[in-house]
Amino acid sequence: FNADHTDMDMDEYKDTRAPTMKSLFQGPIAFTHHANTPVTIPHGSYEEEFARSFGLSVWVYVCEDYYSHTYDEPLRRPLIRKGMGSDGIQLCMSALDNSMEEAVGKEPLLRTREWTHLTMTVQRETHTPIGLISIYVNSTLFCKIQSSYAFNTHALLFGGNGFRGLMWAAFLHSAAPPHGPPSPPKYLANLPSIHGGPPNVPSTDSHPLYTIEELMRWRPGGDFMNVARTPLRHRHSYPGVDLPRVIHCHDMMGGYKADKHIQGSNDFHVYNFTHWQHIDIFIYFSHHRISIPPVGWVRAAHRNGVRVLGTLITEWAQSLEDAKFICRNPEPVAAQMVALAQYFGFDGWFVNIETALPDPAHAGMMRDFMRTLRDKMHVANPSSLVIWYDSVIVTGALKWQDELNDHNKMFFDVCDGIFLNYCWNEAKIAASVEKAGKKRARDVYVGIDVFGRGTFGGGGWNTNLAADVIVAHSASVALFAPGWVFETQSKNDPILFEESEHRFWHVPVDQRVPSLAKLAGTRMLFLPLQTNFNPGRGLHQYIAGKKVGPSWSSLSLQDHLPTCGADTVESYALDYTSAFSGGASLSFKGKVSDDWVHLFGLCIPAEYADRPLHVAAISRGSPIVLAFDFVRNDLTARFDSIPFLPPSKGDLSSGGHSPSLVKSLEGGWTLSRYSTAMPEQVARDPSAHHVMVKVRVMDTSDGQDANLAYLSISDLPDRLAPCHQQESNASSVAFWCPQAAITGQDIRDILLQWSDEEDRPSHVYMNDQYIGTAVGSCYVAKEVVFEGKPVAFSVPSVTPVSVHV
C-alpha cells in the first residue's frame, strides 16, 4: 500500500502492537490490486448464475483523528462514502453524508485507541435484470447501487486525511462467496480491544495505559508475556546497621525504551542497572497515565529482593477530568489498580497527582482514594507499598512543599510513604522528620533529582552530598532519574557506562563525604545462592560453554552479581569475552596478593541448622581459592575461614576442602563440587550468623587471569541449572504451513508455550539452531519463513510444547 509515513514518530505508537514500521499509516491508504489492474465485476444478465465480489478486510487501530477534540472521543462520523465515476466506487472513511451513519447503525464502528475489525465488500447481485451492486460493512448491508455497465476499480481507499494509526493485517480479496461477504480470517477472531494483539500471538513489548478509561476497561488475561512470576526474595541489612531506605525512580527518555522488549534485544548498549544491593524500591516512571513496569525490571528486582512500583500520574489541567474521576470513584479505580499489580506481578504504586484539584472536598476525596488503594494493596499483597508524591495539598492546590508539613500530611497518614520534591534544604528535612515522628521517619523519602534541577548539591557526581544530609537526619533517599549516568556520561560506549555507573555509586568527588553506596548501605540475600554472574547483557550468548548467539540484552536473564567488594572493584571485572552461560563471567587478575576479594554477604536461614553446605563452581584459568567466613550478626565473633581448594592444588594446603567432584566442561571450563559442615557454633543458631563469600587467585608464574562463571551455595546437593546441561532430549514439535505449499513462501509469528510457574530460563531452537532464550512459559518466534517444509521447534528441559500461529 502507498501509505505516507515518512514523517511519523514511532514513539507515538508505543501503546499499540505495530509489528513493523510499514504497519503505520497516515491516511488515506490505497490497497491496490495486483499489477495495478482493475478489479472488474461485469454487468452480466438475468441468466447469470454467479456473483462476483471484492473487498477489504483489515484490523485497524486509529491512534489519532484530527477532527476529534480528544483522543478518546468516539468517531461517530460515517465510515463510507459512495460515488460513481470512471473507476467505480471508492470505499473510504470520510465525513461527507450523515445519512450513511443511519445505514450502518447508530453505534460507531471505529474508536480511537481500540482494535477494530472492518470488512468492506462490494458484491454483484445475481438473478437481477439490471446490474445491482451491494456494499456491505461488517456483514451488514450498507446500500445498493444500480449499475447498467461493468463495475471496475483499481483500489480500495482506507482512511481519510484525518486519520493516523496502524493496521495489524489487511487482505484485499477478490472472490465469489456463495452467501454474503467474506468472513474475517480465523486467526484474527476475538481480537482484544485493548492491550494486545491476536490472542494466539501476543505482543512481545511492554507498554503503559494512556487513560483512566483504559484502566477501567482493562481485564486480566491479555499481555500474558509481561507477567512476572519471580517471587520477591527475602533479604536483610548488615547486622547492627540502621540503613535508610533507598528509592530508585527510573525516568529515562519517556520510558519504554529498550527495556520494553520482553524477549530482550540485540542491543548490548542499554541501561543495565546492577546495584540492587544499595536500593530497596524501584519505581518505573513515565509520563503516561498508568506506567506498568516492564517484566524484565520486575524479574531482576525481585531476584535481588527489591520491590517494584508502577506509577499513576496526572499532569496539569488537561488531566483534570481523570483526576476528578479518581476522586469520585475511589473503590473501582483502586480495585483495578490492585488487580493490575497482582496480574503483572509488581508490588504497589507511586501516585503522582500534579493536577490542581477544584477544591478541598476533592483533595479529601483524593486522600480517601489513597487510603482505599493502600488498604486493598495490603490485603492483596502484605509486602506491597503505596507512596504519595509531594504535589497537591489539603486545599486541592498544586503546591510542592519540599517537606512534610500540615499541608500534605493528610496524604502521608493514609499511605506507606511520601516522596518529597527536590528543592529542599536541611532545615526542611529536619522539620519533615519531626513531623513524621520517630516511628515513621524512614517513610519520608527525600527526593534528589540526579539531573540537578533545583536539587541540593546539584545532582550528578555530587548526588552523594544530598544523600549525606538526608541520611544524617534519619530520613530515606529517593533518587530520581539515576539513568543520568547512561544518558549523559556513557557517550554511547557500554564499557564507559559501566565504569561511570561504578563511579556514581562508589567514588565520591569529595573524599570527606562517603560514597553513595556507603550511605545507602548494602543488603544481604539469604541462602541459597545460584548465579552465572550474568549481568543481563552480552557481546555474545553462551550456552554450556559454547558461543551460540550475537550481542544481546535482557533484564529478565540478569543474575545475582557480587554485593560487596565493589569499592575495590579493580580486583575483578565482568568479562564479556568469556562466559559459560549467559553473557559474562567474573575475571580476576593473575599474580594477585594474598588479599581476599569479598563477593557476597549471605544470611543463613534457621532451617539450615545441622545441614551441610554444598558448593559448586565453574572456573578456568589460574586456580581460584574460594572461602567462607562465618560471622555473628552482632559482629562479636568471627570463625575461621573454610577454604575450598582448586582442583589442581588440593594437596598444597591442609585444613581446606578438596573437591568431591571435578569435571571438565566445554570451552576449557572446569566444574568443581564441594561440601562442608558449618562450624558447631553456627549450626546451633544459623539465623544469628551470616557468611561472607570471598575468593583469591593463587599466584602463578604466567600471571594468567582467572574466571569464575558459576557459583552455587545450597543446603542441597547442587543441581546445575538447565542452561548448564548439554541440551539434548529436548521436547520438540514440528509443523508445516499449508499456505506456503500453495504460494511457495509464508511468513508467520509463532507462539510456543509450555508449563512453567517459576520464571526459569529456557533456550529455544528452530531446526536445531538457537534463536533465543525465554523466561517463563512462552516464546514468540518472529517472522518465521515457511517454504513448504516442516519447521521444528525445541525447548530443552521443557515438555510438552504447544504451538500457535
PDB file of N, CA and C in Angstrom, residues 621-682:
ATOM      1  N   GLY A 621      41.320 -20.900  33.868  1.00  0.00           N
ATOM      2  CA  GLY A 621      42.457 -20.003  34.025  1.00  0.00           C
ATOM      3  C   GLY A 621      43.221 -20.339  35.289  1.00  0.00           C
ATOM      4  N   SER A 622      43.807 -19.330  35.914  1.00  0.00           N
ATOM      5  CA  SER A 622      44.570 -19.547  37.140  1.00  0.00           C
ATOM      6  C   SER A 622      43.682 -20.131  38.231  1.00  0.00           C
ATOM      7  N   PRO A 623      44.247 -20.953  39.106  1.00  0.00           N
ATOM      8  CA  PRO A 623      43.445 -21.572  40.171  1.00  0.00           C
ATOM      9  C   PRO A 623      42.850 -20.517  41.110  1.00  0.00           C
ATOM     10  N   ILE A 624      41.611 -20.736  41.499  1.00  0.00           N
ATOM     11  CA  ILE A 624      40.892 -19.842  42.405  1.00  0.00           C
ATOM     12  C   ILE A 624      40.649 -20.560  43.721  1.00  0.00           C
ATOM     13  N   VAL A 625      40.937 -19.890  44.819  1.00  0.00           N
ATOM     14  CA  VAL A 625      40.579 -20.399  46.141  1.00  0.00           C
ATOM     15  C   VAL A 625      39.307 -19.675  46.575  1.00  0.00           C
ATOM     16  N   LEU A 626      38.305 -20.434  46.897  1.00  0.00           N
ATOM     17  CA  LEU A 626      37.034 -19.916  47.400  1.00  0.00           C
ATOM     18  C   LEU A 626      36.984 -20.180  48.894  1.00  0.00           C
ATOM     19  N   ALA A 627      36.459 -19.241  49.685  1.00  0.00           N
ATOM     20  CA  ALA A 627      36.425 -19.446  51.136  1.00  0.00           C
ATOM     21  C   ALA A 627      35.185 -18.801  51.737  1.00  0.00           C
ATOM     22  N   PHE A 628      34.776 -19.353  52.908  1.00  0.00           N
ATOM     23  CA  PHE A 628      33.653 -18.813  53.664  1.00  0.00           C
ATOM     24  C   PHE A 628      34.176 -18.290  55.008  1.00  0.00           C
ATOM     25  N   ASP A 629      33.709 -17.107  55.387  1.00  0.00           N
ATOM     26  CA  ASP A 629      33.869 -16.617  56.756  1.00  0.00           C
ATOM     27  C   ASP A 629      32.495 -16.594  57.403  1.00  0.00           C
ATOM     28  N   PHE A 630      32.353 -17.231  58.556  1.00  0.00           N
ATOM     29  CA  PHE A 630      31.094 -17.186  59.297  1.00  0.00           C
ATOM     30  C   PHE A 630      31.215 -16.140  60.402  1.00  0.00           C
ATOM     31  N   VAL A 631      30.245 -15.234  60.465  1.00  0.00           N
ATOM     32  CA  VAL A 631      30.322 -14.096  61.371  1.00  0.00           C
ATOM     33  C   VAL A 631      29.006 -13.997  62.139  1.00  0.00           C
ATOM     34  N   ARG A 632      29.106 -13.729  63.438  1.00  0.00           N
ATOM     35  CA  ARG A 632      27.883 -13.471  64.202  1.00  0.00           C
ATOM     36  C   ARG A 632      27.270 -12.144  63.745  1.00  0.00           C
ATOM     37  N   ASN A 633      25.961 -12.099  63.743  1.00  0.00           N
ATOM     38  CA  ASN A 633      25.287 -10.885  63.268  1.00  0.00           C
ATOM     39  C   ASN A 633      25.596  -9.668  64.130  1.00  0.00           C
ATOM     40  N   ASP A 634      25.898  -9.894  65.405  1.00  0.00           N
ATOM     41  CA  ASP A 634      26.250  -8.764  66.263  1.00  0.00           C
ATOM     42  C   ASP A 634      27.737  -8.437  66.183  1.00  0.00           C
ATOM     43  N   LEU A 635      28.432  -9.128  65.273  1.00  0.00           N
ATOM     44  CA  LEU A 635      29.861  -8.892  64.987  1.00  0.00           C
ATOM     45  C   LEU A 635      30.757  -9.203  66.179  1.00  0.00           C
ATOM     46  N   THR A 636      30.283  -9.972  67.162  1.00  0.00           N
ATOM     47  CA  THR A 636      31.103 -10.289  68.336  1.00  0.00           C
ATOM     48  C   THR A 636      31.985 -11.512  68.125  1.00  0.00           C
ATOM     49  N   ALA A 637      31.750 -12.248  67.055  1.00  0.00           N
ATOM     50  CA  ALA A 637      32.568 -13.438  66.825  1.00  0.00           C
ATOM     51  C   ALA A 637      32.709 -13.695  65.335  1.00  0.00           C
ATOM     52  N   ARG A 638      33.899 -14.094  64.949  1.00  0.00           N
ATOM     53  CA  ARG A 638      34.185 -14.497  63.565  1.00  0.00           C
ATOM     54  C   ARG A 638      34.935 -15.823  63.620  1.00  0.00           C
ATOM     55  N   PHE A 639      34.465 -16.785  62.860  1.00  0.00           N
ATOM     56  CA  PHE A 639      35.057 -18.109  62.913  1.00  0.00           C
ATOM     57  C   PHE A 639      36.055 -18.266  61.764  1.00  0.00           C
ATOM     58  N   ASP A 640      36.907 -19.232  61.919  1.00  0.00           N
ATOM     59  CA  ASP A 640      37.967 -19.447  60.937  1.00  0.00           C
ATOM     60  C   ASP A 640      37.375 -19.676  59.549  1.00  0.00           C
ATOM     61  N   SER A 641      38.111 -19.213  58.560  1.00  0.00           N
ATOM     62  CA  SER A 641      37.679 -19.394  57.182  1.00  0.00           C
ATOM     63  C   SER A 641      37.683 -20.867  56.812  1.00  0.00           C
ATOM     64  N   ILE A 642      36.739 -21.239  55.960  1.00  0.00           N
ATOM     65  CA  ILE A 642      36.703 -22.569  55.375  1.00  0.00           C
ATOM     66  C   ILE A 642      37.083 -22.421  53.910  1.00  0.00           C
ATOM     67  N   PRO A 643      38.317 -22.774  53.549  1.00  0.00           N
ATOM     68  CA  PRO A 643      38.710 -22.631  52.134  1.00  0.00           C
ATOM     69  C   PRO A 643      38.353 -23.862  51.312  1.00  0.00           C
ATOM     70  N   PHE A 644      38.047 -23.602  50.055  1.00  0.00           N
ATOM     71  CA  PHE A 644      37.784 -24.676  49.094  1.00  0.00           C
ATOM     72  C   PHE A 644      38.886 -24.593  48.045  1.00  0.00           C
ATOM     73  N   LEU A 645      39.703 -25.606  48.009  1.00  0.00           N
ATOM     74  CA  LEU A 645      40.910 -25.554  47.207  1.00  0.00           C
ATOM     75  C   LEU A 645      40.618 -25.866  45.758  1.00  0.00           C
ATOM     76  N   PRO A 646      41.330 -25.236  44.844  1.00  0.00           N
ATOM     77  CA  PRO A 646      41.131 -25.544  43.420  1.00  0.00           C
ATOM     78  C   PRO A 646      41.561 -26.967  43.127  1.00  0.00           C
ATOM     79  N   PRO A 647      40.992 -27.570  42.102  1.00  0.00           N
ATOM     80  CA  PRO A 647      41.237 -28.993  41.808  1.00  0.00           C
ATOM     81  C   PRO A 647      42.705 -29.348  41.685  1.00  0.00           C
ATOM     82  N   SER A 648      43.479 -28.506  41.025  1.00  0.00           N
ATOM     83  CA  SER A 648      44.869 -28.857  40.752  1.00  0.00           C
ATOM     84  C   SER A 648      45.791 -28.582  41.929  1.00  0.00           C
ATOM     85  N   LYS A 649      45.273 -27.925  42.971  1.00  0.00           N
ATOM     86  CA  LYS A 649      46.130 -27.538  44.094  1.00  0.00           C
ATOM     87  C   LYS A 649      45.639 -28.127  45.410  1.00  0.00           C
ATOM     88  N   GLY A 650      44.810 -29.150  45.335  1.00  0.00           N
ATOM     89  CA  GLY A 650      44.198 -29.674  46.537  1.00  0.00           C
ATOM     90  C   GLY A 650      45.175 -30.265  47.534  1.00  0.00           C
ATOM     91  N   ASP A 651      46.385 -30.590  47.106  1.00  0.00           N
ATOM     92  CA  ASP A 651      47.338 -31.217  48.020  1.00  0.00           C
ATOM     93  C   ASP A 651      48.335 -30.213  48.596  1.00  0.00           C
ATOM     94  N   LEU A 652      48.155 -28.938  48.330  1.00  0.00           N
ATOM     95  CA  LEU A 652      49.144 -27.944  48.726  1.00  0.00           C
ATOM     96  C   LEU A 652      48.859 -27.324  50.082  1.00  0.00           C
ATOM     97  N   SER A 653      47.682 -27.549  50.622  1.00  0.00           N
ATOM     98  CA  SER A 653      47.318 -26.854  51.839  1.00  0.00           C
ATOM     99  C   SER A 653      46.516 -27.781  52.728  1.00  0.00           C
ATOM    100  N   SER A 654      46.731 -27.705  53.998  1.00  0.00           N
ATOM    101  CA  SER A 654      45.955 -28.510  54.940  1.00  0.00           C
ATOM    102  C   SER A 654      44.829 -27.661  55.508  1.00  0.00           C
ATOM    103  N   GLY A 655      43.810 -28.338  55.993  1.00  0.00           N
ATOM    104  CA  GLY A 655      42.682 -27.637  56.592  1.00  0.00           C
ATOM    105  C   GLY A 655      41.638 -27.175  55.614  1.00  0.00           C
ATOM    106  N   GLY A 656      41.907 -27.273  54.345  1.00  0.00           N
ATOM    107  CA  GLY A 656      40.934 -26.882  53.340  1.00  0.00           C
ATOM    108  C   GLY A 656      40.189 -28.084  52.797  1.00  0.00           C
ATOM    109  N   HIS A 657      39.202 -27.811  51.990  1.00  0.00           N
ATOM    110  CA  HIS A 657      38.384 -28.860  51.398  1.00  0.00           C
ATOM    111  C   HIS A 657      38.785 -29.044  49.943  1.00  0.00           C
ATOM    112  N   SER A 658      39.117 -30.237  49.596  1.00  0.00           N
ATOM    113  CA  SER A 658      39.353 -30.575  48.198  1.00  0.00           C
ATOM    114  C   SER A 658      38.022 -30.916  47.552  1.00  0.00           C
ATOM    115  N   PRO A 659      37.918 -30.767  46.262  1.00  0.00           N
ATOM    116  CA  PRO A 659      36.635 -31.038  45.608  1.00  0.00           C
ATOM    117  C   PRO A 659      36.266 -32.520  45.664  1.00  0.00           C
ATOM    118  N   SER A 660      34.975 -32.771  45.841  1.00  0.00           N
ATOM    119  CA  SER A 660      34.475 -34.143  45.807  1.00  0.00           C
ATOM    120  C   SER A 660      34.218 -34.602  44.382  1.00  0.00           C
ATOM    121  N   LEU A 661      34.115 -33.653  43.468  1.00  0.00           N
ATOM    122  CA  LEU A 661      33.902 -33.970  42.058  1.00  0.00           C
ATOM    123  C   LEU A 661      34.578 -32.913  41.211  1.00  0.00           C
ATOM    124  N   VAL A 662      35.282 -33.350  40.199  1.00  0.00           N
ATOM    125  CA  VAL A 662      35.889 -32.438  39.222  1.00  0.00           C
ATOM    126  C   VAL A 662      35.488 -32.929  37.844  1.00  0.00           C
ATOM    127  N   LYS A 663      34.980 -32.023  37.018  1.00  0.00           N
ATOM    128  CA  LYS A 663      34.525 -32.427  35.689  1.00  0.00           C
ATOM    129  C   LYS A 663      34.919 -31.367  34.669  1.00  0.00           C
ATOM    130  N   SER A 664      35.531 -31.809  33.584  1.00  0.00           N
ATOM    131  CA  SER A 664      35.884 -30.892  32.503  1.00  0.00           C
ATOM    132  C   SER A 664      34.660 -30.612  31.646  1.00  0.00           C
ATOM    133  N   LEU A 665      34.478 -29.329  31.290  1.00  0.00           N
ATOM    134  CA  LEU A 665      33.322 -28.904  30.510  1.00  0.00           C
ATOM    135  C   LEU A 665      33.783 -28.249  29.211  1.00  0.00           C
ATOM    136  N   GLU A 666      32.830 -27.952  28.353  1.00  0.00           N
ATOM    137  CA  GLU A 666      33.091 -27.287  27.072  1.00  0.00           C
ATOM    138  C   GLU A 666      33.818 -25.967  27.295  1.00  0.00           C
ATOM    139  N   GLY A 667      34.717 -25.633  26.366  1.00  0.00           N
ATOM    140  CA  GLY A 667      35.365 -24.333  26.386  1.00  0.00           C
ATOM    141  C   GLY A 667      36.480 -24.196  27.393  1.00  0.00           C
ATOM    142  N   GLY A 668      37.000 -25.317  27.907  1.00  0.00           N
ATOM    143  CA  GLY A 668      38.090 -25.246  28.868  1.00  0.00           C
ATOM    144  C   GLY A 668      37.651 -24.957  30.284  1.00  0.00           C
ATOM    145  N   TRP A 669      36.358 -24.987  30.566  1.00  0.00           N
ATOM    146  CA  TRP A 669      35.844 -24.727  31.906  1.00  0.00           C
ATOM    147  C   TRP A 669      35.903 -26.003  32.738  1.00  0.00           C
ATOM    148  N   THR A 670      35.988 -25.836  34.053  1.00  0.00           N
ATOM    149  CA  THR A 670      36.032 -26.961  34.981  1.00  0.00           C
ATOM    150  C   THR A 670      34.973 -26.780  36.062  1.00  0.00           C
ATOM    151  N   LEU A 671      34.196 -27.813  36.280  1.00  0.00           N
ATOM    152  CA  LEU A 671      33.209 -27.837  37.361  1.00  0.00           C
ATOM    153  C   LEU A 671      33.823 -28.506  38.578  1.00  0.00           C
ATOM    154  N   SER A 672      33.730 -27.853  39.736  1.00  0.00           N
ATOM    155  CA  SER A 672      34.219 -28.418  40.999  1.00  0.00           C
ATOM    156  C   SER A 672      33.077 -28.399  42.004  1.00  0.00           C
ATOM    157  N   ARG A 673      32.903 -29.506  42.703  1.00  0.00           N
ATOM    158  CA  ARG A 673      31.872 -29.595  43.741  1.00  0.00           C
ATOM    159  C   ARG A 673      32.540 -29.850  45.087  1.00  0.00           C
ATOM    160  N   TYR A 674      31.953 -29.230  46.128  1.00  0.00           N
ATOM    161  CA  TYR A 674      32.466 -29.372  47.481  1.00  0.00           C
ATOM    162  C   TYR A 674      31.283 -29.524  48.436  1.00  0.00           C
ATOM    163  N   SER A 675      31.578 -29.973  49.634  1.00  0.00           N
ATOM    164  CA  SER A 675      30.581 -29.944  50.707  1.00  0.00           C
ATOM    165  C   SER A 675      31.307 -29.753  52.025  1.00  0.00           C
ATOM    166  N   THR A 676      30.639 -29.095  52.969  1.00  0.00           N
ATOM    167  CA  THR A 676      31.262 -28.823  54.266  1.00  0.00           C
ATOM    168  C   THR A 676      30.183 -28.692  55.326  1.00  0.00           C
ATOM    169  N   ALA A 677      30.541 -28.997  56.541  1.00  0.00           N
ATOM    170  CA  ALA A 677      29.653 -28.752  57.675  1.00  0.00           C
ATOM    171  C   ALA A 677      29.910 -27.345  58.191  1.00  0.00           C
ATOM    172  N   MET A 678      28.879 -26.707  58.683  1.00  0.00           N
ATOM    173  CA  MET A 678      29.057 -25.401  59.291  1.00  0.00           C
ATOM    174  C   MET A 678      29.734 -25.551  60.652  1.00  0.00           C
ATOM    175  N   PRO A 679      30.458 -24.519  61.100  1.00  0.00           N
ATOM    176  CA  PRO A 679      31.031 -24.585  62.447  1.00  0.00           C
ATOM    177  C   PRO A 679      29.956 -24.876  63.486  1.00  0.00           C
ATOM    178  N   GLU A 680      30.340 -25.563  64.513  1.00  0.00           N
ATOM    179  CA  GLU A 680      29.372 -26.019  65.520  1.00  0.00           C
ATOM    180  C   GLU A 680      28.575 -24.855  66.095  1.00  0.00           C
ATOM    181  N   GLN A 681      29.256 -23.741  66.379  1.00  0.00           N
ATOM    182  CA  GLN A 681      28.549 -22.594  66.970  1.00  0.00           C
ATOM    183  C   GLN A 681      27.505 -22.036  66.012  1.00  0.00           C
ATOM    184  N   VAL A 682      27.795 -22.079  64.700  1.00  0.00           N
ATOM    185  CA  VAL A 682      26.858 -21.567  63.707  1.00  0.00           C
ATOM    186  C   VAL A 682      25.681 -22.519  63.563  1.00  0.00           C
TER     187      VAL A 682
END
